[in-house]
Amino acid sequence: MPVRYDLQPTCVNLHTHESHPVARRPRLNPSETDDDGHYRSRIRDRTRIAPRTRSVVKVREDVPEGSLRGTVVTAAGPSWIVSVGDDLFVCTLSGTVSSPHSETLVTVGDYVHIVPDTTSNALGDATATIVAVEERRTLLFRKAVGKARKGQVVVANVDRLCIVVAFVEPDYHRRLIDRYLIAADKGDLDPMIVLNKCELIPAEFRQDIVDDFQAYVDIGIPVHFVSAVTGEGLEELRLDLIGVSTLFSGPSGVGKSSLINVLTESRQRVGAVSRKYEKGRHTTTAALVIPLPNGGTVVDSPGIREFGMWELDLDELPWYFEEFAPFTPSCRFSPCTHTHEPGCAVKQAVEEGEIDPQRYDSYLQLREELTS
């Protein structure tokens, strides 16, 4: 079984960049309730999301002897690049694959078993066949772009989700951050937020930006202010990445790849192989696993324009806004949607400044989407 790192999240003081450990937020079972019968917050141990795509590959139940265990580090056209120790293989799926994922057989980050071929391909790369895929311990899942009834696995088996946004070009949107936080929670990932391009923040506006992100620090989400240009905050970020696997994800243009290039120079070998199969494309078109010099890995992923939620139930939505939890037991009605009910303690907390109004607005927008 793959090792699950027991992370100790770090809260970063946005004024000084000093960091200190915070208690890990508990993962709770949906059956756990408080003394008043209300669901508790941070319900993480739910059934894994099941992608609903169709495959023509037959699923087998055994793993052939003599196969090699490796990690899918990126896609290469119709193939997958698998790392086995120091070796890279360009892989295709066999006619029968041992996999617990009958709908989405392979994704970046999967632990797979391969059978190497005896010869290289026309481009001189070692090739192999994927014959087995292991159970995924974590995943990031989203609604596929332009496909209302199809989900997309972004990556599997990472420990943390680093939500990368920028001060400008493009401007950050907190509602997008909130969507990422829900997806991280559903996929059992520990989230962190990185605000890049901080060298562009005017001095007179910096405190306003700090205050804007304080709502996340208050609920235990690590936040880093960084600049890939000046190096601001990168040492603290680098320390947070040691020994774990971290997916970098965010909108196009925020500088994910630039940050990763500063943090590590190890992307060149895998990237060189994958680009041969991408027909001249120069932007990130598939997630790419990159080892870090001091241990751990980062995953560079393509920029997004939107992040649609997948398999999110209306009734469970309040669970993902953990700042609601202390006030929910005081609501006059149970269950309470925290929208129109009289005597709603959550709405009162928003009015009194105890719950961040932008987080509450994100909640309302998601409710509207789920009911439309």
PDB file of C-alpha atoms in Angstrom, residues 42-188:
ATOM      1  CA  ARG A  42     -14.880  18.481   7.715  1.00  0.00           C
ATOM      2  CA  ILE A  43     -16.502  15.217   6.725  1.00  0.00           C
ATOM      3  CA  ARG A  44     -13.721  13.633   4.699  1.00  0.00           C
ATOM      4  CA  ASP A  45     -14.101   9.858   4.819  1.00  0.00           C
ATOM      5  CA  ARG A  46     -16.853   9.529   2.268  1.00  0.00           C
ATOM      6  CA  THR A  47     -17.049   7.036  -0.559  1.00  0.00           C
ATOM      7  CA  ARG A  48     -14.553   7.819  -3.303  1.00  0.00           C
ATOM      8  CA  ILE A  49     -15.899   9.611  -6.343  1.00  0.00           C
ATOM      9  CA  ALA A  50     -16.553   7.238  -9.232  1.00  0.00           C
ATOM     10  CA  PRO A  51     -15.849   8.685 -12.702  1.00  0.00           C
ATOM     11  CA  ARG A  52     -18.526   7.748 -15.226  1.00  0.00           C
ATOM     12  CA  THR A  53     -16.573   7.262 -18.425  1.00  0.00           C
ATOM     13  CA  ARG A  54     -16.611   4.141 -20.585  1.00  0.00           C
ATOM     14  CA  SER A  55     -13.584   2.042 -21.500  1.00  0.00           C
ATOM     15  CA  VAL A  56     -13.109  -0.583 -24.182  1.00  0.00           C
ATOM     16  CA  VAL A  57     -10.271  -2.196 -22.206  1.00  0.00           C
ATOM     17  CA  LYS A  58     -11.224  -5.339 -20.313  1.00  0.00           C
ATOM     18  CA  VAL A  59     -10.413  -5.264 -16.596  1.00  0.00           C
ATOM     19  CA  ARG A  60      -8.457  -8.243 -15.269  1.00  0.00           C
ATOM     20  CA  GLU A  61      -8.092  -9.282 -11.636  1.00  0.00           C
ATOM     21  CA  ASP A  62      -4.491 -10.482 -11.465  1.00  0.00           C
ATOM     22  CA  VAL A  63      -1.071  -8.847 -11.822  1.00  0.00           C
ATOM     23  CA  PRO A  64       1.305 -10.760 -14.121  1.00  0.00           C
ATOM     24  CA  GLU A  65       4.519 -12.009 -12.532  1.00  0.00           C
ATOM     25  CA  GLY A  66       7.672 -10.182 -13.558  1.00  0.00           C
ATOM     26  CA  SER A  67       5.977  -6.829 -14.060  1.00  0.00           C
ATOM     27  CA  LEU A  68       7.638  -3.619 -12.818  1.00  0.00           C
ATOM     28  CA  ARG A  69       5.962  -1.150 -10.456  1.00  0.00           C
ATOM     29  CA  GLY A  70       6.132   2.514 -11.444  1.00  0.00           C
ATOM     30  CA  THR A  71       4.345   5.862 -11.376  1.00  0.00           C
ATOM     31  CA  VAL A  72       2.530   7.539 -14.256  1.00  0.00           C
ATOM     32  CA  VAL A  73       4.325  10.887 -14.497  1.00  0.00           C
ATOM     33  CA  THR A  74       2.576  12.437 -17.510  1.00  0.00           C
ATOM     34  CA  ALA A  75       0.609  11.759 -20.663  1.00  0.00           C
ATOM     35  CA  ALA A  76       2.374  11.681 -24.023  1.00  0.00           C
ATOM     36  CA  GLY A  77      -0.159  11.918 -26.805  1.00  0.00           C
ATOM     37  CA  PRO A  78      -2.161   8.679 -26.616  1.00  0.00           C
ATOM     38  CA  SER A  79       0.462   7.088 -24.362  1.00  0.00           C
ATOM     39  CA  TRP A  80       1.568   7.411 -20.746  1.00  0.00           C
ATOM     40  CA  ILE A  81       5.094   7.992 -19.459  1.00  0.00           C
ATOM     41  CA  VAL A  82       5.860   5.774 -16.473  1.00  0.00           C
ATOM     42  CA  SER A  83       8.818   6.252 -14.142  1.00  0.00           C
ATOM     43  CA  VAL A  84      10.415   3.120 -12.685  1.00  0.00           C
ATOM     44  CA  GLY A  85      13.334   4.214 -10.540  1.00  0.00           C
ATOM     45  CA  ASP A  86      15.601   6.199 -12.853  1.00  0.00           C
ATOM     46  CA  ASP A  87      14.082   4.735 -16.014  1.00  0.00           C
ATOM     47  CA  LEU A  88      11.271   6.161 -18.140  1.00  0.00           C
ATOM     48  CA  PHE A  89       8.938   4.084 -20.316  1.00  0.00           C
ATOM     49  CA  VAL A  90       6.438   5.218 -22.932  1.00  0.00           C
ATOM     50  CA  CYS A  91       3.465   2.982 -22.182  1.00  0.00           C
ATOM     51  CA  THR A  92       0.184   1.897 -23.676  1.00  0.00           C
ATOM     52  CA  LEU A  93      -2.621  -0.115 -22.092  1.00  0.00           C
ATOM     53  CA  SER A  94      -2.773  -3.840 -22.631  1.00  0.00           C
ATOM     54  CA  GLY A  95      -5.938  -5.496 -23.865  1.00  0.00           C
ATOM     55  CA  THR A  96      -6.702  -6.569 -20.303  1.00  0.00           C
ATOM     56  CA  VAL A  97      -5.747  -4.442 -17.313  1.00  0.00           C
ATOM     57  CA  SER A  98      -5.940  -5.247 -13.603  1.00  0.00           C
ATOM     58  CA  SER A  99      -7.523  -2.110 -12.170  1.00  0.00           C
ATOM     59  CA  PRO A 100     -10.056  -1.087  -9.485  1.00  0.00           C
ATOM     60  CA  HIS A 101     -11.001   1.848 -11.742  1.00  0.00           C
ATOM     61  CA  SER A 102     -13.194   0.330 -14.424  1.00  0.00           C
ATOM     62  CA  GLU A 103     -14.385   3.752 -15.626  1.00  0.00           C
ATOM     63  CA  THR A 104     -11.128   5.780 -15.659  1.00  0.00           C
ATOM     64  CA  LEU A 105      -8.358   3.232 -15.877  1.00  0.00           C
ATOM     65  CA  VAL A 106      -5.255   5.435 -15.794  1.00  0.00           C
ATOM     66  CA  THR A 107      -4.419   8.991 -14.782  1.00  0.00           C
ATOM     67  CA  VAL A 108      -1.272  10.914 -13.866  1.00  0.00           C
ATOM     68  CA  GLY A 109      -0.062   9.906 -10.412  1.00  0.00           C
ATOM     69  CA  ASP A 110      -1.338   6.339 -10.640  1.00  0.00           C
ATOM     70  CA  TYR A 111       0.857   3.527  -9.355  1.00  0.00           C
ATOM     71  CA  VAL A 112       0.961   0.976 -12.167  1.00  0.00           C
ATOM     72  CA  HIS A 113       2.604  -2.305 -13.100  1.00  0.00           C
ATOM     73  CA  ILE A 114       4.193  -2.538 -16.541  1.00  0.00           C
ATOM     74  CA  VAL A 115       5.777  -5.178 -18.753  1.00  0.00           C
ATOM     75  CA  PRO A 116       8.701  -3.680 -20.751  1.00  0.00           C
ATOM     76  CA  ASP A 117       9.071  -4.395 -24.445  1.00  0.00           C
ATOM     77  CA  THR A 118      12.288  -5.887 -25.796  1.00  0.00           C
ATOM     78  CA  THR A 119      12.872  -3.050 -28.287  1.00  0.00           C
ATOM     79  CA  SER A 120      12.581   0.750 -28.308  1.00  0.00           C
ATOM     80  CA  ASN A 121      10.130   2.712 -30.450  1.00  0.00           C
ATOM     81  CA  ALA A 122      10.916   4.787 -33.553  1.00  0.00           C
ATOM     82  CA  LEU A 123      11.846   7.796 -31.399  1.00  0.00           C
ATOM     83  CA  GLY A 124      14.371   5.776 -29.418  1.00  0.00           C
ATOM     84  CA  ASP A 125      12.388   5.578 -26.178  1.00  0.00           C
ATOM     85  CA  ALA A 126      11.918   2.462 -24.073  1.00  0.00           C
ATOM     86  CA  THR A 127       8.355   1.196 -24.295  1.00  0.00           C
ATOM     87  CA  ALA A 128       6.157  -0.978 -22.128  1.00  0.00           C
ATOM     88  CA  THR A 129       2.596  -2.120 -21.571  1.00  0.00           C
ATOM     89  CA  ILE A 130       0.528  -1.175 -18.524  1.00  0.00           C
ATOM     90  CA  VAL A 131      -1.000  -4.359 -17.125  1.00  0.00           C
ATOM     91  CA  ALA A 132      -2.228  -3.245 -13.687  1.00  0.00           C
ATOM     92  CA  VAL A 133      -3.271  -0.093 -11.822  1.00  0.00           C
ATOM     93  CA  GLU A 134      -3.324   0.134  -8.020  1.00  0.00           C
ATOM     94  CA  GLU A 135      -6.049   1.578  -5.813  1.00  0.00           C
ATOM     95  CA  ARG A 136      -5.918   5.385  -5.567  1.00  0.00           C
ATOM     96  CA  ARG A 137      -5.519   6.823  -2.087  1.00  0.00           C
ATOM     97  CA  THR A 138      -6.364  10.422  -3.109  1.00  0.00           C
ATOM     98  CA  LEU A 139      -7.558  12.220  -6.227  1.00  0.00           C
ATOM     99  CA  LEU A 140      -8.585  15.608  -7.570  1.00  0.00           C
ATOM    100  CA  PHE A 141     -11.800  15.410  -9.537  1.00  0.00           C
ATOM    101  CA  ARG A 142     -13.673  18.071 -11.502  1.00  0.00           C
ATOM    102  CA  LYS A 143     -16.447  18.328 -14.051  1.00  0.00           C
ATOM    103  CA  ALA A 144     -15.065  17.890 -17.543  1.00  0.00           C
ATOM    104  CA  VAL A 145     -15.069  21.147 -19.496  1.00  0.00           C
ATOM    105  CA  GLY A 146     -18.065  21.400 -21.796  1.00  0.00           C
ATOM    106  CA  LYS A 147     -19.482  18.038 -20.696  1.00  0.00           C
ATOM    107  CA  ALA A 148     -22.265  18.457 -18.170  1.00  0.00           C
ATOM    108  CA  ARG A 149     -22.496  14.763 -17.315  1.00  0.00           C
ATOM    109  CA  LYS A 150     -18.879  13.719 -17.341  1.00  0.00           C
ATOM    110  CA  GLY A 151     -16.183  14.016 -14.695  1.00  0.00           C
ATOM    111  CA  GLN A 152     -12.432  14.345 -15.109  1.00  0.00           C
ATOM    112  CA  VAL A 153      -9.708  12.979 -12.847  1.00  0.00           C
ATOM    113  CA  VAL A 154      -6.946  15.598 -12.790  1.00  0.00           C
ATOM    114  CA  VAL A 155      -4.387  13.603 -10.802  1.00  0.00           C
ATOM    115  CA  ALA A 156      -4.206  10.768  -8.265  1.00  0.00           C
ATOM    116  CA  ASN A 157      -2.116   9.859  -5.206  1.00  0.00           C
ATOM    117  CA  VAL A 158      -0.876  13.317  -4.220  1.00  0.00           C
ATOM    118  CA  ASP A 159      -0.829  14.545  -0.624  1.00  0.00           C
ATOM    119  CA  ARG A 160      -1.488  18.239  -1.081  1.00  0.00           C
ATOM    120  CA  LEU A 161      -3.273  20.590  -3.442  1.00  0.00           C
ATOM    121  CA  CYS A 162      -1.451  23.882  -3.957  1.00  0.00           C
ATOM    122  CA  ILE A 163      -4.027  26.355  -5.287  1.00  0.00           C
ATOM    123  CA  VAL A 164      -1.982  28.881  -7.270  1.00  0.00           C
ATOM    124  CA  VAL A 165      -3.534  32.275  -7.987  1.00  0.00           C
ATOM    125  CA  ALA A 166      -2.031  35.627  -8.951  1.00  0.00           C
ATOM    126  CA  PHE A 167      -2.474  39.195  -7.772  1.00  0.00           C
ATOM    127  CA  VAL A 168      -3.021  40.319 -11.382  1.00  0.00           C
ATOM    128  CA  GLU A 169      -2.934  38.978 -14.935  1.00  0.00           C
ATOM    129  CA  PRO A 170      -5.207  37.206 -14.176  1.00  0.00           C
ATOM    130  CA  ASP A 171      -6.773  38.652 -11.041  1.00  0.00           C
ATOM    131  CA  TYR A 172      -7.568  36.092  -8.371  1.00  0.00           C
ATOM    132  CA  HIS A 173     -11.155  35.111  -7.604  1.00  0.00           C
ATOM    133  CA  ARG A 174     -11.973  33.753  -4.201  1.00  0.00           C
ATOM    134  CA  ARG A 175     -14.965  31.786  -5.441  1.00  0.00           C
ATOM    135  CA  LEU A 176     -12.594  29.701  -7.554  1.00  0.00           C
ATOM    136  CA  ILE A 177     -10.417  29.118  -4.491  1.00  0.00           C
ATOM    137  CA  ASP A 178     -13.475  27.947  -2.552  1.00  0.00           C
ATOM    138  CA  ARG A 179     -14.332  25.459  -5.295  1.00  0.00           C
ATOM    139  CA  TYR A 180     -10.814  24.067  -5.156  1.00  0.00           C
ATOM    140  CA  LEU A 181     -11.072  23.694  -1.370  1.00  0.00           C
ATOM    141  CA  ILE A 182     -14.215  21.598  -1.720  1.00  0.00           C
ATOM    142  CA  ALA A 183     -12.627  19.400  -4.396  1.00  0.00           C
ATOM    143  CA  ALA A 184      -9.564  18.924  -2.190  1.00  0.00           C
ATOM    144  CA  ASP A 185     -11.769  17.905   0.712  1.00  0.00           C
ATOM    145  CA  LYS A 186     -13.712  15.410  -1.398  1.00  0.00           C
ATOM    146  CA  GLY A 187     -10.512  13.905  -2.772  1.00  0.00           C
ATOM    147  CA  ASP A 188      -8.761  13.696   0.627  1.00  0.00           C
TER     148      ASP A 188
END
